[in-house]
Amino acid sequence: MPAAALTLSDDGFLLHGEPFRILSGALHYFRTHPDQWADRLRKARLLGLNTVETYVPWNLHQPAPGTLDLDGLLDLPRFLELAHAEGLRVLLRPGPYICAEWEGGGLPSWLTAQPGLRPRSRDPRFTAAVDAYLDLLLPPLAPHMAARGGPVIAVQVENEYGAYGDDTAYLAHLADALRTRGVEELLFTCDQANTSDKAKLTAGSLPGVLSTGTFGGRVEESLEVLRAHQESGPLMCAEFWIGWFDHWGEPHHVRSADDAAAALDTLLSAGASVNIYMFHGGTNFGFTAGANHDHAYTPPSPPTTTTRCSPNAATRAPSTPRSAMSSPATPPSPTSPSRALAQVAPDRRHADRLGQRPGLRRIPVPRRAVHRAAHHGAAGPGVRLRPLRHGAARARRPRPALHGRGGRPGAGLRQRRPGGRPGARAP
């Protein structure tokens, strides 16, 4: 059996026996269009990173028991090949629970819908489903492990489990499931490392498995908590939060770049390894954002997370029961807008270009607008919008005169006198 490429020293990592510091950035392949994977990976390398990190969403890769989807947006082997070609290492986080502000934390609905099932525990039905999933997922990934010349140098067990439970036997089952299926790479766990609740770090850890922390501030305190928990070995922040996710309808969370840079400098000055969360956010296609997260997964990150992919590009039929939904289809390849529709006029002497494209005028009009057209003179669906021409002034609807019952303007209207009570009649 090949030996792990990444090993531990008293205070750091060794890659093939040489000192190595992990400088990683989170890049979720399933939130990024496949045509953009190579571009984002190159940007990661140009930023100075030597590693990228990604979760693996169980509910997308296995939409039904006994199946495995590795096509299009879910072609994880291809993503790993591109990372390797770019000279990047990979931290793989297969869950089974991934959190990630993702629908169900990646747990498939066909499993969680079972009455009485206890997810993330030793429940035999849950562990049997996990084992069956790993039986299908891991063989295609085996050639991409670093021990066999691939880019994957470490694999995570569960995800921040200490914030959920303390079933050490469950974690041990997961670690054993990875080992017995040929994963020889370094295993690690991650949990919140803060002084207010050290029990989370203990509950989510496993003997013989590297413990890492997740935090975005109070770096020195968090590293002290991590070192007190684990007396030797490398210090690593598996999620260094440079921002925060958004809930639907709420303002976008923004962290000062200076503040994030100062905290990162403190972390690196301590000799710790790091995974920047996120390096590139991306898009929650379809209904994958869960109940209340925004479709754009865009914590403030080093490169722009703006994408031309429509958030609805992979949306499935709303009438389809959520438990029966298949994985979102790969959205069409991003394209630049047509120059004919994006042309900027040099001056005001131009025609209405939309007037030349009647199809773009076919916009459904609400009933309220139809009512206004019929009774108040507003433009309705039957009104033809003429293109603007040079020298033509915009047509303005004349303001109707306000006539009261007596025929003169203002007669009988209810007005407010200066200093008077509402509704007093004008003299």
Short mmCIF file of C-alpha atoms in Angstrom, two decimals:
data_model
loop_
_atom_site.label_atom_id
_atom_site.label_comp_id
_atom_site.label_asym_id
_atom_site.label_seq_id
_atom_site.Cartn_x
_atom_site.Cartn_y
_atom_site.Cartn_z
CA MET A 1 0.00 0.00 0.00
CA PRO A 2 1.45 3.44 -0.94
CA ALA A 3 2.52 5.68 1.94
CA ALA A 4 0.90 9.03 2.68
CA ALA A 5 2.62 11.95 0.96
CA LEU A 6 1.78 14.44 3.75
CA THR A 7 2.98 13.58 7.25
CA LEU A 8 3.48 15.40 10.55
CA SER A 9 6.51 16.69 12.40
CA ASP A 10 6.56 18.07 15.94
CA ASP A 11 5.42 21.49 14.78
CA GLY A 12 4.56 21.32 11.09
CA PHE A 13 3.86 19.32 7.94
CA LEU A 14 6.23 17.28 5.81
CA LEU A 15 5.46 16.67 2.13
CA HIS A 16 7.49 13.75 0.83
CA GLY A 17 9.76 14.29 3.82
CA GLU A 18 10.35 18.01 3.22
CA PRO A 19 8.92 20.86 5.37
CA PHE A 20 5.69 22.14 3.86
CA ARG A 21 3.26 24.85 4.90
CA ILE A 22 -0.29 24.60 3.57
CA LEU A 23 -1.42 27.88 2.01
CA SER A 24 -4.86 26.96 0.76
CA GLY A 25 -7.98 28.63 -0.57
CA ALA A 26 -11.51 27.22 -0.62
CA LEU A 27 -12.90 26.64 -4.12
CA HIS A 28 -16.02 24.48 -4.40
CA TYR A 29 -16.19 22.89 -7.85
CA PHE A 30 -19.96 22.40 -7.56
CA ARG A 31 -20.47 26.17 -7.11
CA THR A 32 -18.38 27.07 -10.15
CA HIS A 33 -19.12 26.38 -13.81
CA PRO A 34 -16.82 23.65 -15.16
CA ASP A 35 -15.66 25.96 -17.94
CA GLN A 36 -14.33 28.30 -15.23
CA TRP A 37 -12.49 25.72 -13.11
CA ALA A 38 -9.14 26.14 -14.87
CA ASP A 39 -9.37 29.93 -14.64
CA ARG A 40 -10.14 29.92 -10.92
CA LEU A 41 -7.41 27.39 -10.19
CA ARG A 42 -4.86 29.51 -12.04
CA LYS A 43 -5.95 32.57 -10.08
CA ALA A 44 -5.37 30.60 -6.88
CA ARG A 45 -1.82 29.78 -7.93
CA LEU A 46 -1.14 33.36 -9.04
CA LEU A 47 -2.31 34.56 -5.63
CA GLY A 48 0.50 32.52 -4.10
CA LEU A 49 -1.52 29.56 -2.84
CA ASN A 50 -0.12 26.05 -3.09
CA THR A 51 -3.35 24.20 -2.23
CA VAL A 52 -7.10 24.41 -2.79
CA GLU A 53 -9.85 22.95 -0.62
CA THR A 54 -13.24 21.64 -1.62
CA TYR A 55 -16.21 19.91 -0.04
CA VAL A 56 -17.95 16.98 -1.74
CA PRO A 57 -21.79 17.23 -1.61
CA TRP A 58 -23.30 13.80 -1.07
CA ASN A 59 -26.82 14.88 -2.06
CA LEU A 60 -25.67 15.94 -5.54
CA HIS A 61 -23.38 13.02 -6.27
CA GLN A 62 -25.96 10.46 -5.13
CA PRO A 63 -29.49 11.66 -6.01
CA ALA A 64 -30.84 8.15 -5.37
CA PRO A 65 -29.51 5.10 -3.49
CA GLY A 66 -27.02 3.04 -5.45
CA THR A 67 -26.19 5.80 -7.95
CA LEU A 68 -23.18 8.08 -8.46
CA ASP A 69 -23.15 11.22 -10.61
CA LEU A 70 -19.73 12.46 -11.75
CA ASP A 71 -20.83 14.35 -14.85
CA GLY A 72 -20.60 18.03 -15.80
CA LEU A 73 -20.74 20.21 -12.71
CA LEU A 74 -19.99 17.13 -10.59
CA ASP A 75 -16.97 15.85 -12.52
CA LEU A 76 -14.73 15.82 -9.45
CA PRO A 77 -12.00 13.68 -11.09
CA ARG A 78 -11.62 16.31 -13.83
CA PHE A 79 -11.44 19.10 -11.24
CA LEU A 80 -8.66 17.22 -9.46
CA GLU A 81 -6.82 16.73 -12.75
CA LEU A 82 -6.97 20.46 -13.46
CA ALA A 83 -5.69 21.27 -9.98
CA HIS A 84 -2.80 18.86 -10.46
CA ALA A 85 -1.98 20.37 -13.87
CA GLU A 86 -1.82 23.80 -12.23
CA GLY A 87 0.62 22.48 -9.62
CA LEU A 88 -1.85 22.77 -6.74
CA ARG A 89 -2.43 20.32 -3.88
CA VAL A 90 -5.97 19.52 -2.73
CA LEU A 91 -7.65 19.19 0.68
CA LEU A 92 -10.69 16.95 0.18
CA ARG A 93 -13.67 17.23 2.55
CA PRO A 94 -16.17 14.48 1.67
CA GLY A 95 -18.33 14.74 4.78
CA PRO A 96 -20.67 12.89 4.83
CA TYR A 97 -22.04 16.08 6.42
CA ILE A 98 -20.39 19.20 4.95
CA CYS A 99 -22.42 22.16 6.29
CA ALA A 100 -21.07 24.68 3.71
CA GLU A 101 -24.33 26.67 3.88
CA TRP A 102 -25.63 23.98 1.54
CA GLU A 103 -28.99 22.27 1.21
CA GLY A 104 -29.23 19.78 4.08
CA GLY A 105 -25.50 20.06 4.73
CA GLY A 106 -25.07 17.68 1.80
CA LEU A 107 -27.15 14.86 3.34
CA PRO A 108 -29.49 13.41 0.69
CA SER A 109 -33.21 13.88 1.27
CA TRP A 110 -33.98 10.27 0.36
CA LEU A 111 -31.99 9.32 3.46
CA THR A 112 -33.03 11.99 5.97
CA ALA A 113 -36.70 11.44 5.10
CA GLN A 114 -36.61 8.00 6.72
CA PRO A 115 -38.68 8.10 9.95
CA GLY A 116 -36.63 7.92 13.11
CA LEU A 117 -33.26 8.10 11.36
CA ARG A 118 -30.51 9.69 13.47
CA PRO A 119 -28.11 11.37 11.05
CA ARG A 120 -24.48 11.95 11.97
CA SER A 121 -24.53 9.10 14.48
CA ARG A 122 -23.93 5.36 14.85
CA ASP A 123 -27.47 4.68 13.64
CA PRO A 124 -26.92 1.53 11.51
CA ARG A 125 -29.14 2.86 8.73
CA PHE A 126 -27.07 6.03 8.50
CA THR A 127 -23.65 4.37 8.61
CA ALA A 128 -24.76 1.73 6.08
CA ALA A 129 -25.81 4.48 3.67
CA VAL A 130 -22.49 6.28 4.20
CA ASP A 131 -20.53 3.08 3.55
CA ALA A 132 -22.48 2.35 0.36
CA TYR A 133 -21.85 5.90 -0.87
CA LEU A 134 -18.10 5.71 -0.17
CA ASP A 135 -17.96 2.35 -1.96
CA LEU A 136 -18.98 4.22 -5.13
CA LEU A 137 -17.26 7.59 -4.58
CA LEU A 138 -13.74 6.60 -3.55
CA PRO A 139 -12.62 4.24 -6.37
CA PRO A 140 -12.78 6.97 -9.07
CA LEU A 141 -10.82 9.29 -6.75
CA ALA A 142 -8.10 6.79 -5.83
CA PRO A 143 -5.78 7.71 -8.76
CA HIS A 144 -5.88 11.33 -7.60
CA MET A 145 -4.50 10.66 -4.14
CA ALA A 146 -1.00 12.04 -3.51
CA ALA A 147 0.28 8.61 -2.46
CA ARG A 148 -0.35 7.56 -6.07
CA GLY A 149 1.00 10.72 -7.64
CA GLY A 150 -2.19 12.81 -7.48
CA PRO A 151 -2.93 16.18 -5.84
CA VAL A 152 -5.04 15.11 -2.80
CA ILE A 153 -2.76 15.38 0.25
CA ALA A 154 -5.34 15.21 3.07
CA VAL A 155 -8.94 14.09 3.64
CA GLN A 156 -11.27 15.47 6.29
CA VAL A 157 -13.41 13.32 8.60
CA GLU A 158 -16.93 14.80 9.03
CA ASN A 159 -17.17 18.58 9.53
CA GLU A 160 -17.20 20.62 12.75
CA TYR A 161 -18.80 17.65 14.44
CA GLY A 162 -18.14 19.01 17.93
CA ALA A 163 -20.78 21.69 17.35
CA TYR A 164 -23.33 18.92 16.79
CA GLY A 165 -22.49 15.86 18.88
CA ASP A 166 -19.86 13.84 20.72
CA ASP A 167 -20.26 10.35 19.25
CA THR A 168 -16.59 9.38 19.01
CA ALA A 169 -17.51 5.90 17.81
CA TYR A 170 -19.26 7.48 14.82
CA LEU A 171 -16.14 9.49 13.93
CA ALA A 172 -14.02 6.36 14.33
CA HIS A 173 -16.35 4.52 11.95
CA LEU A 174 -15.85 7.23 9.32
CA ALA A 175 -12.06 7.19 9.67
CA ASP A 176 -12.03 3.40 9.40
CA ALA A 177 -14.35 3.56 6.38
CA LEU A 178 -11.86 5.79 4.57
CA ARG A 179 -8.86 3.64 5.49
CA THR A 180 -10.44 0.32 4.53
CA ARG A 181 -11.35 1.76 1.12
CA GLY A 182 -7.79 2.66 0.28
CA VAL A 183 -7.37 6.23 1.52
CA GLU A 184 -3.81 6.41 2.86
CA GLU A 185 -3.58 10.20 2.98
CA LEU A 186 -3.45 12.27 6.16
CA LEU A 187 -6.83 12.44 7.92
CA PHE A 188 -7.94 15.53 9.83
CA THR A 189 -10.94 16.99 11.63
CA CYS A 190 -11.96 20.63 11.99
CA ASP A 191 -13.85 22.34 14.80
CA GLN A 192 -14.37 25.81 16.18
CA ALA A 193 -11.35 26.75 18.29
CA ASN A 194 -12.52 29.42 20.68
CA THR A 195 -12.06 30.09 24.37
CA SER A 196 -15.79 30.32 25.07
CA ASP A 197 -16.51 26.65 24.33
CA LYS A 198 -13.44 24.41 24.25
CA ALA A 199 -15.66 21.33 24.54
CA LYS A 200 -16.55 21.56 20.84
CA LEU A 201 -12.95 20.98 19.84
CA THR A 202 -12.71 17.95 22.11
CA ALA A 203 -16.04 16.46 21.03
CA GLY A 204 -15.17 16.68 17.35
CA SER A 205 -11.67 15.22 17.61
CA LEU A 206 -10.42 11.69 17.22
CA PRO A 207 -7.24 10.06 18.58
CA GLY A 208 -4.64 9.63 15.85
CA VAL A 209 -6.33 12.19 13.59
CA LEU A 210 -5.00 15.74 13.22
CA SER A 211 -7.23 18.41 14.81
CA THR A 212 -7.55 21.76 13.05
CA GLY A 213 -9.48 24.89 13.98
CA THR A 214 -11.97 27.19 12.29
CA PHE A 215 -11.96 30.90 13.10
CA GLY A 216 -11.60 34.33 11.55
CA GLY A 217 -10.45 36.50 14.44
CA ARG A 218 -8.81 36.34 17.87
CA VAL A 219 -6.08 34.41 16.13
CA GLU A 220 -3.64 34.19 19.05
CA GLU A 221 -6.35 32.96 21.44
CA SER A 222 -7.61 30.39 18.94
CA LEU A 223 -4.12 29.04 18.32
CA GLU A 224 -3.55 28.77 22.07
CA VAL A 225 -6.77 26.74 22.42
CA LEU A 226 -5.69 24.51 19.55
CA ARG A 227 -2.22 23.96 21.00
CA ALA A 228 -3.60 23.22 24.47
CA HIS A 229 -5.82 20.57 22.90
CA GLN A 230 -3.05 19.11 20.73
CA GLU A 231 0.39 19.43 22.30
CA SER A 232 2.42 18.67 19.18
CA GLY A 233 2.01 18.70 15.45
CA PRO A 234 1.18 21.51 13.04
CA LEU A 235 -1.16 24.37 13.85
CA MET A 236 -3.72 24.88 11.12
CA CYS A 237 -6.83 26.96 10.57
CA ALA A 238 -8.95 24.83 8.24
CA GLU A 239 -11.37 27.72 7.69
CA PHE A 240 -9.99 31.22 8.03
CA TRP A 241 -13.14 33.29 7.59
CA ILE A 242 -12.39 36.41 5.56
CA GLY A 243 -16.11 37.16 5.39
CA TRP A 244 -19.50 35.64 6.09
CA PHE A 245 -22.36 34.17 4.10
CA ASP A 246 -25.56 36.07 3.34
CA HIS A 247 -29.13 35.25 4.25
CA TRP A 248 -31.78 35.98 1.65
CA GLY A 249 -32.96 39.58 1.74
CA GLU A 250 -30.34 40.75 4.23
CA PRO A 251 -27.45 43.13 3.48
CA HIS A 252 -24.25 41.63 2.10
CA HIS A 253 -21.71 40.92 4.83
CA VAL A 254 -18.45 42.73 4.25
CA ARG A 255 -15.25 42.44 6.24
CA SER A 256 -12.59 45.10 6.01
CA ALA A 257 -9.71 43.94 3.84
CA ASP A 258 -7.26 45.56 6.25
CA ASP A 259 -8.78 43.69 9.19
CA ALA A 260 -8.70 40.33 7.40
CA ALA A 261 -5.13 40.92 6.20
CA ALA A 262 -3.94 41.83 9.70
CA ALA A 263 -5.49 38.68 11.18
CA LEU A 264 -4.00 36.54 8.41
CA ASP A 265 -0.58 38.11 9.01
CA THR A 266 -0.83 37.17 12.70
CA LEU A 267 -1.75 33.61 11.75
CA LEU A 268 1.12 33.21 9.31
CA SER A 269 3.60 34.87 11.68
CA ALA A 270 2.80 32.12 14.20
CA GLY A 271 3.96 29.54 11.66
CA ALA A 272 0.47 28.10 11.16
CA SER A 273 -0.97 26.69 7.95
CA VAL A 274 -4.21 28.12 6.61
CA ASN A 275 -7.17 27.57 4.32
CA ILE A 276 -8.78 30.88 3.28
CA TYR A 277 -12.54 30.49 3.34
CA MET A 278 -13.53 31.39 0.69
CA PHE A 279 -10.97 31.99 -2.05
CA HIS A 280 -13.78 31.90 -4.61
CA GLY A 281 -17.42 31.69 -3.58
CA GLY A 282 -19.50 31.02 -6.67
CA THR A 283 -23.20 30.28 -7.14
CA ASN A 284 -25.73 28.06 -5.38
CA PHE A 285 -27.40 26.70 -8.51
CA GLY A 286 -31.01 25.59 -8.39
CA PHE A 287 -32.36 25.08 -4.85
CA THR A 288 -29.00 24.13 -3.35
CA ALA A 289 -28.80 27.24 -1.15
CA GLY A 290 -31.13 25.67 1.39
CA ALA A 291 -34.01 27.44 3.08
CA ASN A 292 -32.68 30.93 3.65
CA HIS A 293 -29.26 31.46 2.07
CA ASP A 294 -28.66 33.69 -0.93
CA HIS A 295 -28.06 32.14 -4.36
CA ALA A 296 -24.68 33.90 -4.51
CA TYR A 297 -22.15 32.31 -2.16
CA THR A 298 -19.90 35.34 -2.11
CA PRO A 299 -17.97 36.05 1.06
CA PRO A 300 -15.49 38.84 0.27
CA SER A 301 -12.71 36.90 -1.41
CA PRO A 302 -9.38 37.64 -3.08
CA PRO A 303 -10.56 37.39 -6.71
CA THR A 304 -13.96 38.63 -7.82
CA THR A 305 -16.78 36.15 -7.30
CA THR A 306 -18.93 37.85 -9.93
CA THR A 307 -20.08 35.40 -12.57
CA ARG A 308 -22.27 35.65 -15.62
CA CYS A 309 -23.89 32.30 -14.82
CA SER A 310 -27.56 32.83 -14.13
CA PRO A 311 -28.55 31.71 -10.61
CA ASN A 312 -31.62 30.12 -12.21
CA ALA A 313 -29.66 28.36 -14.93
CA ALA A 314 -29.96 24.98 -13.23
CA THR A 315 -33.24 25.51 -11.40
CA ARG A 316 -35.47 22.48 -11.45
CA ALA A 317 -39.23 22.52 -11.85
CA PRO A 318 -40.84 24.12 -8.75
CA SER A 319 -43.58 21.50 -8.79
CA THR A 320 -41.11 18.64 -8.39
CA PRO A 321 -41.06 17.23 -4.83
CA ARG A 322 -37.76 18.14 -3.19
CA SER A 323 -37.13 14.53 -2.17
CA ALA A 324 -37.44 13.42 -5.81
CA MET A 325 -35.21 16.08 -7.34
CA SER A 326 -32.22 15.05 -9.35
CA SER A 327 -28.92 16.89 -9.34
CA PRO A 328 -29.03 20.31 -11.01
CA ALA A 329 -28.07 20.19 -14.65
CA THR A 330 -24.84 21.84 -15.66
CA PRO A 331 -25.68 25.42 -16.65
CA PRO A 332 -24.82 26.58 -20.18
CA SER A 333 -21.31 27.85 -20.70
CA PRO A 334 -20.99 31.54 -19.69
CA THR A 335 -21.01 33.91 -22.66
CA SER A 336 -20.38 37.62 -23.07
CA PRO A 337 -23.37 39.85 -23.91
CA SER A 338 -23.91 40.65 -27.57
CA ARG A 339 -22.25 43.92 -28.61
CA ALA A 340 -25.45 44.89 -30.41
CA LEU A 341 -27.33 44.85 -27.10
CA ALA A 342 -24.54 46.27 -24.96
CA GLN A 343 -23.42 49.10 -27.25
CA VAL A 344 -22.96 52.47 -25.58
CA ALA A 345 -24.21 55.39 -27.71
CA PRO A 346 -21.65 58.16 -28.35
CA ASP A 347 -24.36 60.83 -28.06
CA ARG A 348 -28.11 61.24 -27.94
CA ARG A 349 -28.61 60.75 -31.67
CA HIS A 350 -29.53 57.11 -31.67
CA ALA A 351 -32.55 54.94 -32.25
CA ASP A 352 -34.15 52.64 -29.75
CA ARG A 353 -32.39 49.36 -30.55
CA LEU A 354 -35.02 47.33 -28.74
CA GLY A 355 -37.59 48.63 -31.22
CA GLN A 356 -35.82 46.56 -33.86
CA ARG A 357 -36.29 43.39 -31.80
CA PRO A 358 -40.03 42.91 -31.15
CA GLY A 359 -39.34 39.67 -29.29
CA LEU A 360 -37.69 41.59 -26.48
CA ARG A 361 -40.90 43.58 -25.97
CA ARG A 362 -42.97 40.52 -25.12
CA ILE A 363 -43.00 40.98 -21.39
CA PRO A 364 -46.02 39.74 -19.41
CA VAL A 365 -48.05 42.63 -18.04
CA PRO A 366 -49.79 42.21 -14.65
CA ARG A 367 -53.57 42.60 -14.47
CA ARG A 368 -53.15 45.81 -12.52
CA ALA A 369 -51.29 47.33 -15.47
CA VAL A 370 -54.08 46.23 -17.85
CA HIS A 371 -56.63 47.90 -15.57
CA ARG A 372 -54.63 51.13 -15.55
CA ALA A 373 -54.38 51.07 -19.36
CA ALA A 374 -58.13 50.67 -19.72
CA HIS A 375 -59.22 53.24 -17.16
CA HIS A 376 -56.33 55.65 -16.63
CA GLY A 377 -54.63 55.94 -19.99
CA ALA A 378 -51.44 54.10 -19.03
CA ALA A 379 -49.62 52.01 -21.60
CA GLY A 380 -50.92 48.47 -21.69
CA PRO A 381 -49.97 45.32 -23.58
CA GLY A 382 -51.73 46.54 -26.71
CA VAL A 383 -49.87 49.82 -26.89
CA ARG A 384 -47.04 49.84 -29.42
CA LEU A 385 -43.87 51.48 -28.11
CA ARG A 386 -42.38 53.56 -30.90
CA PRO A 387 -38.60 53.89 -31.22
CA LEU A 388 -37.10 57.23 -30.28
CA ARG A 389 -35.84 59.32 -33.20
CA HIS A 390 -33.37 62.19 -33.38
CA GLY A 391 -34.99 65.48 -32.49
CA ALA A 392 -38.15 63.90 -31.18
CA ALA A 393 -39.10 64.97 -27.68
CA ARG A 394 -40.32 62.41 -25.18
CA ALA A 395 -44.10 62.36 -25.14
CA ARG A 396 -45.49 63.50 -21.83
CA ARG A 397 -49.02 62.88 -20.73
CA PRO A 398 -50.63 66.24 -19.86
CA ARG A 399 -51.53 66.61 -16.22
CA PRO A 400 -55.35 66.60 -15.99
CA ALA A 401 -56.98 69.67 -14.50
CA LEU A 402 -58.47 69.12 -11.07
CA HIS A 403 -62.13 70.18 -11.28
CA GLY A 404 -64.47 70.04 -8.39
CA ARG A 405 -68.23 69.87 -8.32
CA GLY A 406 -68.55 73.56 -9.17
CA GLY A 407 -66.61 73.27 -12.44
CA ARG A 408 -63.68 75.44 -11.37
CA PRO A 409 -60.26 74.06 -10.53
CA GLY A 410 -59.98 73.01 -6.93
CA ALA A 411 -63.64 73.38 -6.09
CA GLY A 412 -64.86 70.89 -3.52
CA LEU A 413 -61.44 69.23 -3.09
CA ARG A 414 -60.39 68.17 0.36
CA GLN A 415 -57.15 69.98 1.19
CA ARG A 416 -55.04 70.77 4.21
CA ARG A 417 -54.89 74.39 5.23
CA PRO A 418 -51.60 75.68 6.62
CA GLY A 419 -51.98 74.98 10.32
CA GLY A 420 -55.47 73.58 9.81
CA ARG A 421 -56.90 70.14 10.39
CA PRO A 422 -56.82 67.43 7.72
CA GLY A 423 -59.84 67.34 5.46
CA ALA A 424 -60.89 71.01 5.86
CA ARG A 425 -62.57 72.34 2.70
CA ALA A 426 -60.88 75.11 0.75
CA PRO A 427 -62.71 78.43 0.83
#
